[in-house]
Amino acid sequence: MSESTPLSARARLAVTAGKAAAAVSRAAGRGSGSVIGGRVALKFDPELLSRLAGHLDVVLISATNGKTTTTRLVAEALRAGGEVVSNALGANMPAGITSALSAGANARFAALEVDEKYLIAVAQDVNPKAIALLNLSRDQLDRAAETRMMAEHWREGLQGTKATVIANADDPLIVWAASSCPNVVWVAAGQAWKDDAWSCPSCGGVLQRPDDTTWRCAECGFGRPTPTWVLTGDSVLDPHGSTWPIHLQLPGRANKANATSAAAVAATFGIAPQVALQRMQSVAAVAGRYDVVQYEGRDIRLLLAKNPAGWLETFSLIDPPPAPVILGVNARGADGTDTSWLWDVDYTRLTGHPIAVIGDRRLDLAVRLEVAGQNFQVFDTAAEAIRNSPPGRIEAIANYTAFQDLRRVVGN
Amino acid sequence: MTASSLRLIWVYPDLLSTYGDQGNVLVVERRARQRGLAVERVDVRSDQPIPTTGDIYLIGGGEDRPQRLAAERLRRDGGLTKAAESGAIIFSVCAGYQILGREFINDLGEREAGLGLLDVISVRGTGARCVGDVLADVDDALGLPQLTGFENHQGVTQLGPGVRPFARVHFGNGNGTGDGTEGAWRDTVFGTYMHGPVMARNPQIADLLLRLHLDVPSLPPVDDRWYDALRAERIAAATQTV
Ligand SMILES: [Zn+2]
């Protein structure tokens, strides 16, 4: 892109202050320190984000689900063209993004996951070449804005953007958000969860879904655009009509969808789909997700699912019955404190699996499973739940802080 | 319909099912089947007519814009009002509760007419959003144990003389009027701000609706072990957080 401009003294000072704060935070045992480092740096220089990104070809990736994984896949693909800087561990607000970018002095590309609420602000700062919008659905009911409001916020903020927007044609809310952009690449990436998109985002009419892929508002005509990238089973159809097989280590339909979007992103940066897809094959786990960990003679696959759409996709990728399943649910700050979303998850899909229930809110889950007629046991700790499961592979599905708890227990 | 069956109508899941409202439907359905009732569950999308011959109608919560759309379509349809006139049992939550009232403030900041099935009027609160565990005593006339729920709303609902408060809160806000009332009811029409969903934490409400439908004083017991454990935990949590 542009030639790299040297950082001003103020910007350099801000980066240094941020690194110092990160070092202190790490020394104090407070994790990687990337967020605190970024926060300190931003305080020293509020325009740091745009300065740090100035010499980079940036792609922003946002969604309710799959943004961390897709960012990782995009980063792997872009490495075919040069050095990439990325917030690989999911620190996706301005402070975490600043911290990631401050390591990118020599990079050519930046692949950045952005929290939905900050997408527009970050896009204004970093002048991205591409923006990928994957999906929008209910998440954290106690504080999140209505999904349509988020789509509207994106729509207004992205109007007239110079970035190429890579958007999921199968999610009506994403189509609504992206359709004000002058340059959109539509991707048929699928969206198994439909319960946040029955109302037409444009006029409020009821969306008609005559088959698995089509959706259209009978009142105003707002409907699915024709995609140029299509996920078909295990392969990607590109805009030239060529089909490329997806070979991922990451499991499930949702990750094939993520790979399809990532291939479309990579293409806007000049990376051919066959090259991009081949590089994505190297990703085995993303921030602990999909990792298989040995513990007490079991192989525990760690699966993160934070909201109904995420649980739905996760159920579709686990081993068939009678594979044992451990379910963990918390309702701490980072999870959202309202557990009523459990009732939007179709737990009858687990019929035939022995289920062990753990987590702070295991009793909410117990009632949910009782009403779904499932066969389950409740345990006070993850270790107990694992010891009481048969040896072999266990599928462990947990929401955000329950997932972190589980990783600590099994030493991941 | 004979007394050994139940026609359960879920009103507008496409608009009013934001806070796990399907939970109330599932709990009523499950507990009816456990008592040997044949259940016909009908999910009515907002472009379909509301059947007037249901036994129990459930209507849930939603965001401001879907709430307005739901009110417009329910007024135009008229089916729920007809059902209420012929004595149907209706249980409503949050946005659904406001719609059953005389009027509420819509997403455009305007007064929107409700169905007038409950003598209540709702406005938008000016304080912080009410979010958290609630503990309340249900109206003695209903003979239910303590109510535990989760509230997540900004509404303030004033009760008129035509309804009684569904409950009185010990912890939490309920109707948000500051007088300790939570929800409203008259005859067989109920409204509450309680999510959770409320029947997962208070299966006795589901049983109340079934008793009203069957017109019996009691029902055969079912295994309430997990409901009881959850209730005890949430009641303790509500008292600890205040
Ligand atoms: Zn429309």
XYZ file of C-alpha atoms and ligand atoms in Angstrom:
655
model
C 0.000 0.000 0.000
C 1.514 3.374 1.005
C 5.166 3.849 1.880
C 5.666 3.565 5.592
C 5.807 6.887 7.420
C 8.062 6.950 10.463
C 6.182 7.223 13.739
C 6.167 10.617 15.407
C 7.899 11.055 18.739
C 4.523 11.080 20.484
C 3.498 7.854 18.816
C 6.842 6.217 19.636
C 6.520 7.290 23.261
C 3.007 5.865 23.354
C 4.189 2.526 21.991
C 7.024 2.424 24.534
C 4.718 3.283 27.418
C 2.331 0.593 26.265
C 5.068 -2.013 26.112
C 6.265 -1.057 29.588
C 2.752 -1.392 31.006
C 2.350 -4.747 29.281
C 5.616 -5.961 30.812
C 4.494 -4.872 34.279
C 1.138 -6.581 33.780
C 2.801 -9.811 32.654
C 5.190 -9.700 35.587
C 2.235 -9.279 37.931
C 0.723 -12.438 36.477
C -2.227 -10.718 34.836
C -2.090 -12.535 31.542
C -0.470 -11.452 28.299
C -0.766 -7.769 29.123
C -1.819 -6.895 25.584
C -4.968 -5.059 26.637
C -3.422 -2.996 29.424
C -0.457 -2.180 27.180
C -2.762 -0.938 24.451
C -4.853 1.053 26.887
C -1.815 2.905 28.244
C -0.513 3.541 24.729
C -3.873 4.912 23.527
C -3.953 7.290 26.475
C -0.580 8.730 25.462
C -1.669 9.120 21.857
C -5.335 8.782 20.909
C -4.499 8.745 17.199
C -2.032 5.949 17.640
C -4.276 3.383 15.997
C -4.363 5.224 12.681
C -0.638 5.980 12.860
C 0.290 2.375 13.584
C -1.892 1.112 10.748
C -0.703 3.686 8.232
C 1.740 1.447 6.381
C -0.356 -1.724 6.580
C -2.911 -3.377 4.323
C -5.622 -3.940 6.916
C -8.578 -6.305 7.032
C -11.106 -6.054 9.856
C -13.183 -9.088 10.744
C -16.329 -8.883 12.830
C -19.226 -11.170 13.729
C -21.052 -12.609 16.678
C -19.450 -16.010 16.094
C -16.277 -17.169 14.373
C -14.339 -13.922 14.285
C -11.328 -15.221 16.223
C -11.059 -18.344 14.070
C -11.615 -16.497 10.802
C -9.005 -13.905 11.746
C -6.551 -16.723 12.348
C -7.384 -18.336 8.995
C -7.037 -15.003 7.190
C -3.698 -14.330 8.902
C -2.377 -17.736 7.787
C -3.537 -17.096 4.227
C -2.072 -13.600 4.016
C 1.345 -14.850 5.188
C 1.676 -16.190 1.647
C 2.117 -12.552 0.615
C 4.202 -11.118 3.440
C 4.467 -10.593 7.174
C 1.161 -10.357 9.032
C 0.343 -8.749 12.345
C -2.813 -9.944 14.100
C -4.607 -9.928 17.454
C -4.479 -13.715 17.458
C -5.686 -14.191 21.027
C -8.926 -12.356 20.535
C -8.158 -9.015 22.262
C -10.603 -7.306 19.925
C -11.299 -3.855 21.351
C -9.262 -0.724 20.463
C -6.712 -1.268 23.247
C -6.013 -4.866 22.229
C -5.870 -3.888 18.558
C -3.428 -1.069 19.320
C -1.244 -3.473 21.208
C -1.283 -5.950 18.307
C -0.458 -3.249 15.756
C 2.456 -1.925 17.790
C 4.224 -5.201 16.996
C 3.706 -4.640 13.287
C 6.414 -2.158 12.297
C 7.790 -4.551 9.687
C 4.543 -6.188 8.666
C 2.768 -5.773 5.362
C -0.700 -6.947 6.413
C -2.853 -6.609 9.493
C -5.623 -9.161 10.105
C -7.702 -7.766 12.941
C -10.658 -9.213 14.758
C -12.898 -6.398 16.011
C -15.656 -6.505 18.598
C -18.998 -5.721 16.921
C -19.514 -2.548 18.952
C -16.124 -1.102 17.947
C -16.072 -2.055 14.271
C -17.143 1.328 12.947
C -14.817 3.314 15.203
C -11.843 1.110 14.355
C -12.700 1.204 10.638
C -12.613 5.008 10.767
C -9.174 4.927 12.400
C -7.307 2.302 10.391
C -8.602 2.849 6.839
C -9.009 -0.866 6.092
C -8.659 -2.318 2.624
C -11.228 -5.005 3.452
C -13.885 -5.646 6.067
C -15.383 -9.108 6.598
C -18.862 -9.352 8.132
C -19.721 -12.948 8.991
C -22.936 -13.068 11.034
C -25.013 -11.344 13.718
C -27.094 -13.088 16.357
C -28.189 -12.758 19.975
C -25.393 -12.753 22.516
C -25.178 -11.480 26.108
C -28.828 -10.602 26.572
C -28.278 -8.475 29.654
C -26.336 -5.795 27.837
C -26.085 -6.326 24.110
C -27.999 -4.102 21.771
C -30.690 -5.679 19.666
C -29.070 -7.439 16.708
C -30.952 -5.289 14.224
C -29.708 -2.142 15.953
C -26.166 -3.449 15.538
C -26.816 -4.109 11.843
C -28.204 -0.577 11.506
C -25.155 0.870 13.287
C -22.863 -0.962 10.862
C -24.977 0.088 7.889
C -24.754 3.761 8.782
C -21.069 3.590 9.687
C -20.031 1.699 6.549
C -22.003 3.792 4.089
C -19.630 4.867 1.339
C -16.656 3.011 2.802
C -13.660 2.617 0.496
C -13.041 -0.859 1.851
C -14.097 -3.975 -0.008
C -16.732 -5.539 2.209
C -16.835 -9.335 2.275
C -20.283 -10.211 3.586
C -22.376 -13.301 4.260
C -25.316 -13.360 1.844
C -27.089 -15.974 3.991
C -27.522 -13.720 7.022
C -30.226 -11.095 6.381
C -28.854 -8.808 9.094
C -25.398 -8.900 7.510
C -26.877 -8.196 4.085
C -28.750 -5.238 5.551
C -25.544 -3.945 7.176
C -23.460 -4.337 4.014
C -25.885 -3.322 1.308
C -25.125 0.386 1.752
C -21.484 -0.259 0.827
C -20.346 0.529 -2.721
C -18.103 -2.527 -3.059
C -19.410 -5.795 -1.634
C -18.243 -9.349 -2.252
C -21.129 -11.647 -1.298
C -20.233 -15.004 0.185
C -22.716 -17.859 0.600
C -21.337 -19.007 3.928
C -24.603 -20.278 5.406
C -26.255 -19.418 8.714
C -27.783 -22.355 10.574
C -29.297 -20.099 13.266
C -32.293 -18.188 11.897
C -34.158 -16.971 14.954
C -32.702 -13.466 14.900
C -33.644 -12.841 11.306
C -37.326 -13.500 10.780
C -38.193 -9.824 10.525
C -37.144 -7.900 7.451
C -34.416 -5.514 8.658
C -35.638 -2.979 6.132
C -39.422 -2.841 6.605
C -40.293 -5.219 9.464
C -42.186 -7.650 7.222
C -41.886 -11.374 7.818
C -39.052 -12.926 5.821
C -40.109 -15.845 3.662
C -37.784 -18.835 3.445
C -39.191 -21.122 0.758
C -36.093 -23.354 0.828
C -32.819 -23.802 2.664
C -30.968 -20.925 1.032
C -33.462 -18.394 -0.288
C -34.850 -15.648 1.875
C -36.917 -12.688 0.789
C -39.270 -10.100 2.239
C -42.664 -10.373 0.533
C -43.503 -6.783 1.439
C -40.509 -4.755 0.243
C -38.535 -7.252 -1.830
C -35.380 -7.080 0.287
C -33.728 -10.434 -0.258
C -30.650 -12.551 -0.643
C -28.078 -11.108 -3.043
C -26.369 -13.410 -5.531
C -23.125 -14.621 -3.997
C -19.875 -14.887 -5.941
C -18.164 -17.162 -3.388
C -20.096 -20.248 -2.346
C -19.464 -22.898 0.277
C -20.738 -26.167 -1.181
C -20.238 -29.096 1.156
C -16.487 -29.534 1.467
C -15.383 -27.067 -1.179
C -15.324 -23.434 -2.128
C -16.646 -22.197 -5.449
C -14.782 -19.024 -6.435
C -16.026 -16.158 -8.655
C -14.299 -17.708 -11.718
C -16.313 -20.884 -11.311
C -13.414 -22.961 -10.018
C -13.968 -25.308 -7.109
C -11.323 -25.724 -4.400
C -11.432 -28.410 -1.723
C -11.328 -27.372 1.926
C -9.003 -29.479 4.064
C -9.145 -28.077 7.561
C -7.989 -29.571 10.816
C -10.678 -27.461 12.487
C -13.967 -29.369 12.632
C -17.485 -28.489 11.582
C -19.564 -26.682 8.996
C -19.069 -23.303 10.660
C -15.310 -23.518 10.150
C -15.776 -24.383 6.484
C -17.870 -21.228 6.306
C -15.100 -19.305 8.059
C -12.589 -20.707 5.558
C -14.792 -19.652 2.642
C -14.999 -16.085 3.939
C -11.258 -16.137 4.677
C -10.529 -17.252 1.096
C -12.647 -14.393 -0.236
C -10.742 -11.958 1.998
C -7.383 -13.374 0.884
C -8.392 -12.949 -2.771
C -8.952 -9.214 -2.269
C -5.296 -9.078 -1.144
C -4.157 -10.985 -4.227
C -3.774 -14.409 -2.614
C -5.245 -17.156 -4.794
C -7.855 -19.394 -3.130
C -5.882 -22.602 -3.581
C -2.893 -21.015 -1.837
C -5.056 -19.509 0.906
C -6.964 -22.722 1.595
C -3.787 -24.784 1.678
C -2.262 -22.471 4.274
C -5.405 -22.618 6.444
C -4.870 -26.343 6.782
C -2.048 -25.713 9.261
C -4.402 -24.308 11.911
C -5.150 -26.984 14.529
C -6.579 -24.912 17.361
C -7.430 -21.267 17.997
C -6.790 -19.844 21.460
C -7.445 -23.280 22.976
C -10.608 -23.903 20.954
C -10.810 -27.319 19.237
C -7.727 -28.475 21.162
C -7.769 -32.111 22.233
C -6.203 -32.475 25.675
C -5.245 -35.678 27.507
C -6.486 -35.734 31.076
C -7.127 -38.674 33.432
C -6.863 -41.099 30.551
C -9.435 -39.261 28.426
C -9.061 -37.225 25.252
C -11.045 -34.098 25.869
C -11.925 -31.914 22.913
C -12.405 -28.323 24.065
C -15.242 -26.528 22.278
C -16.291 -22.953 22.948
C -19.933 -21.985 22.396
C -21.073 -18.627 23.724
C -24.589 -18.167 22.422
C -27.443 -20.130 20.798
C -26.036 -19.852 17.277
C -22.664 -21.087 18.523
C -24.183 -24.049 20.390
C -26.186 -25.015 17.332
C -23.056 -25.144 15.143
C -21.140 -27.002 17.842
C -23.760 -29.751 18.198
C -23.404 -30.414 14.491
C -19.672 -31.161 14.724
C -19.373 -33.429 17.764
C -18.881 -37.184 17.490
C -22.162 -39.131 17.222
C -23.739 -40.900 20.224
C -22.729 -42.518 22.502
C -19.787 -40.077 22.675
C -19.905 -38.543 26.156
C -20.510 -34.807 26.345
C -19.617 -32.364 29.109
C -21.550 -29.091 29.122
C -20.356 -26.100 31.158
C -22.228 -22.850 31.687
C -21.292 -19.786 33.739
C -22.988 -16.399 33.902
C -20.156 -14.125 34.973
C -19.591 -10.647 33.545
C -17.855 -11.824 30.384
C -20.603 -14.388 29.702
C -23.573 -12.113 30.284
C -25.534 -12.609 33.498
C -28.836 -13.636 31.903
C -29.017 -17.408 31.341
C -32.384 -17.492 29.583
C -30.619 -18.045 26.227
C -30.203 -21.695 27.287
C -33.855 -22.114 26.271
C -33.050 -21.052 22.715
C -30.633 -23.965 22.356
C -32.152 -27.196 21.070
C -30.726 -29.734 23.514
C -32.803 -32.548 22.028
C -29.969 -32.683 19.482
C -27.913 -34.399 22.222
C -30.280 -37.354 22.522
C -28.249 -40.542 22.902
C -25.176 -38.844 24.384
C -24.460 -39.293 28.086
C -24.273 -35.709 29.371
C -22.318 -34.350 32.339
C -23.237 -30.854 33.497
C -20.819 -28.458 35.213
C -20.313 -24.743 35.766
C -21.648 -22.002 38.021
C -25.085 -22.280 36.437
C -25.286 -26.074 36.226
C -28.736 -26.051 37.826
C -30.164 -23.790 35.111
C -28.763 -26.246 32.608
C -30.107 -29.222 34.588
C -33.670 -27.891 34.417
C -33.191 -27.131 30.733
C -32.048 -30.695 30.038
C -34.792 -32.195 32.211
C -37.412 -30.354 30.160
C -35.659 -31.501 26.961
C -35.944 -35.089 28.227
C -32.175 -35.660 28.177
C -30.072 -38.159 30.094
C -27.699 -36.132 32.293
C -25.747 -35.990 35.541
C -24.696 -32.879 37.442
C -21.181 -32.528 38.898
C -19.631 -29.896 41.147
C -16.284 -29.894 39.364
C -14.913 -30.547 35.888
C -12.489 -33.142 37.293
C -15.392 -35.138 38.767
C -17.343 -34.927 35.527
C -14.345 -36.211 33.563
C -13.613 -39.058 35.996
C -17.230 -40.178 35.762
C -17.183 -40.262 31.959
C -16.101 -43.421 30.160
C -12.502 -43.503 28.899
C -11.845 -42.320 25.366
C -12.926 -39.150 23.654
C -15.092 -36.589 25.476
C -16.671 -33.578 23.785
C -16.548 -30.651 26.230
C -18.670 -27.646 25.267
C -18.616 -24.538 27.438
C -19.412 -20.857 27.305
C -16.753 -18.205 27.734
C -15.564 -18.245 31.351
C -16.598 -21.882 31.810
C -14.309 -22.661 28.862
C -11.406 -20.809 30.500
C -12.086 -22.679 33.773
C -12.067 -25.973 31.924
C -8.780 -25.178 30.176
C -7.161 -24.509 33.541
C -8.413 -27.802 34.984
C -7.147 -29.924 32.104
C -3.898 -27.985 31.842
C -4.417 -26.450 28.397
C -61.186 -29.662 23.055
C -61.688 -32.228 25.780
C -60.137 -31.780 29.204
C -57.488 -34.406 28.503
C -55.917 -32.333 25.787
C -54.244 -28.968 25.569
C -54.055 -26.580 22.652
C -51.009 -24.443 23.469
C -50.510 -21.323 21.362
C -47.164 -19.539 21.253
C -47.781 -16.029 19.976
C -45.284 -14.511 17.513
C -41.998 -16.315 18.227
C -40.546 -14.419 15.251
C -40.948 -11.122 17.105
C -41.343 -11.913 20.791
C -38.832 -14.571 21.764
C -35.717 -12.658 22.623
C -35.126 -13.797 26.184
C -35.519 -17.552 26.092
C -39.300 -17.186 26.003
C -39.589 -20.549 24.333
C -38.717 -21.880 27.803
C -42.196 -21.163 29.135
C -43.720 -22.973 26.178
C -41.468 -25.985 26.704
C -42.152 -26.156 30.447
C -45.936 -25.972 30.031
C -45.786 -28.544 27.240
C -43.547 -30.908 29.223
C -45.568 -30.700 32.432
C -48.835 -31.184 30.541
C -47.502 -34.324 28.858
C -46.198 -35.603 32.195
C -49.826 -35.407 33.404
C -51.012 -37.385 30.416
C -52.454 -34.545 28.369
C -52.274 -34.676 24.608
C -50.604 -31.399 23.672
C -51.046 -29.632 20.392
C -48.478 -26.841 20.275
C -49.067 -24.136 17.688
C -46.342 -21.570 17.023
C -48.010 -18.617 15.309
C -45.744 -16.384 13.256
C -46.716 -12.738 12.960
C -47.913 -13.141 9.349
C -50.358 -15.852 10.399
C -53.764 -15.460 12.077
C -53.973 -16.146 15.807
C -56.252 -19.166 16.362
C -59.171 -18.236 18.588
C -59.727 -21.735 19.929
C -56.544 -22.203 21.956
C -56.575 -23.160 25.625
C -53.385 -21.479 26.809
C -51.669 -18.595 24.999
C -48.080 -17.623 25.785
C -46.563 -14.360 24.639
C -42.964 -13.413 25.343
C -40.493 -10.560 25.459
C -38.775 -8.694 22.669
C -36.984 -5.518 21.729
C -38.687 -2.197 21.107
C -39.188 -2.367 17.336
C -40.473 -5.956 17.247
C -42.763 -5.021 20.135
C -44.395 -2.283 18.051
C -44.721 -4.588 15.045
C -46.290 -7.254 17.272
C -48.792 -4.795 18.757
C -49.789 -3.540 15.290
C -50.319 -7.068 13.983
C -52.159 -8.309 17.090
C -54.527 -5.329 16.976
C -55.183 -5.888 13.279
C -55.637 -9.648 13.761
C -57.999 -9.470 16.729
C -57.667 -13.198 17.451
C -56.071 -12.886 20.867
C -58.777 -10.488 22.020
C -61.473 -12.900 20.814
C -59.761 -15.754 22.626
C -59.567 -13.690 25.822
C -63.271 -12.826 25.552
C -64.095 -16.500 25.427
C -62.078 -17.167 28.563
C -58.731 -18.376 27.216
C -55.750 -18.463 29.556
C -53.091 -15.950 28.559
C -49.668 -15.591 30.144
C -47.408 -12.762 28.984
C -43.866 -11.643 29.736
C -42.171 -8.234 29.514
C -42.858 -6.731 26.059
C -45.807 -9.133 25.724
C -47.135 -7.956 29.097
C -46.979 -4.339 27.946
C -48.812 -5.219 24.722
C -51.669 -6.813 26.697
C -52.046 -3.508 28.543
C -53.880 -0.359 27.434
C -50.843 1.382 26.027
C -47.052 1.512 26.071
C -44.291 3.692 24.641
C -42.989 2.295 21.352
C -39.521 2.445 19.784
C -40.350 5.783 18.168
C -41.072 7.284 21.579
C -44.802 7.443 20.816
C -47.767 6.075 22.754
C -48.848 2.814 21.166
C -52.203 1.189 21.884
C -52.101 -2.262 23.406
C -54.902 -4.826 23.405
C -56.434 -3.600 26.664
C -56.708 -7.125 28.074
C -54.981 -5.943 31.252
C -55.752 -2.606 32.904
C -52.157 -1.385 32.898
C -50.244 1.435 31.212
C -46.504 1.229 30.553
C -43.986 3.992 30.023
C -40.223 3.993 29.593
C -38.292 4.360 32.861
C -35.806 7.178 33.218
C -33.438 5.368 35.571
C -31.007 2.536 34.945
C -32.258 -0.589 33.202
C -33.566 -3.162 35.705
C -31.320 -6.211 35.344
C -30.920 -8.969 37.906
C -32.461 -11.595 40.138
C -35.856 -10.880 41.685
C -37.594 -12.402 44.679
C -41.296 -11.787 45.262
C -44.418 -13.076 47.014
C -47.186 -14.023 44.612
C -50.731 -12.754 45.223
C -52.250 -14.981 47.944
C -55.306 -15.521 45.786
C -53.178 -17.580 43.371
C -51.766 -19.921 46.029
C -48.241 -20.062 44.573
C -44.904 -20.279 46.381
C -42.313 -17.491 46.349
C -41.550 -16.151 42.875
C -37.962 -16.133 41.643
C -37.173 -14.460 38.365
C -34.648 -12.527 36.346
C -35.634 -9.086 35.170
C -34.157 -7.237 32.223
C -36.258 -4.235 31.228
C -36.581 -0.477 31.320
C -40.365 -0.376 31.507
C -42.470 1.142 34.248
C -45.983 -0.278 34.426
C -48.814 1.365 36.366
C -51.693 -0.841 37.428
C -55.308 0.328 37.121
C -58.241 -0.801 39.241
C -59.112 -3.613 36.838
C -56.111 -5.771 37.770
C -54.267 -7.000 40.840
C -50.480 -7.156 41.203
C -49.219 -10.620 40.307
C -46.637 -10.381 43.098
C -44.866 -8.081 45.558
C -41.088 -7.908 45.363
C -38.587 -8.283 48.210
C -35.584 -7.934 45.933
C -35.534 -6.369 42.497
C -37.880 -3.919 40.789
C -40.854 -5.658 39.190
C -43.203 -3.093 37.676
C -40.621 -0.380 38.325
C -43.160 1.922 39.973
C -41.379 1.855 43.323
C -44.454 0.477 45.103
C -43.154 -3.096 45.096
C -45.707 -4.493 42.675
C -44.651 -7.040 40.052
C -46.800 -7.969 37.077
C -50.597 -7.898 36.920
C -53.498 -10.301 36.515
C -57.249 -10.621 36.322
C -59.327 -13.740 35.720
C -57.148 -15.906 33.469
C -54.925 -13.194 31.971
C -51.460 -12.702 33.472
C -48.496 -10.413 32.873
C -45.025 -10.348 34.423
C -41.609 -8.813 33.862
C -39.943 -12.015 35.015
C -37.621 -13.826 32.629
C -35.440 -16.754 33.530
C -37.617 -18.025 31.852
C -40.051 -17.620 34.718
C -41.599 -21.104 34.484
C -38.187 -22.820 34.598
C -37.715 -21.249 38.014
C -41.396 -21.404 38.999
C -42.934 -24.513 37.434
C -45.896 -23.940 39.769
C -46.969 -21.165 37.378
C -47.144 -23.676 34.537
C -49.161 -25.942 36.812
C -51.486 -23.055 37.723
C -52.267 -22.521 34.038
C -52.858 -26.251 33.580
C -55.148 -26.355 36.638
C -57.118 -23.403 35.276
C -57.404 -25.148 31.929
C -58.484 -28.481 33.417
C -60.502 -26.747 36.126
C -59.070 -28.979 38.836
C -57.748 -28.031 42.290
C -54.529 -30.038 41.971
C -52.423 -32.082 39.584
C -50.499 -35.330 40.052
C -46.966 -34.532 41.226
C -43.999 -34.770 38.860
C -40.279 -34.971 39.601
C -39.392 -31.411 40.629
C -35.892 -32.195 41.936
C -33.985 -29.968 39.517
C -36.539 -27.180 39.543
C -36.399 -27.163 43.366
C -32.599 -27.098 43.385
C -32.552 -24.209 40.917
C -35.202 -22.323 42.894
C -33.245 -22.675 46.135
C -30.063 -21.479 44.453
C -31.666 -18.455 42.791
C -33.589 -17.442 45.911
C -30.324 -17.530 47.868
C -28.552 -15.585 45.101
C -31.211 -12.857 45.058
C -30.951 -12.325 48.797
C -27.146 -12.279 48.700
C -26.789 -9.758 45.902
C -28.717 -7.029 47.708
Zn -39.119 -5.834 3.894
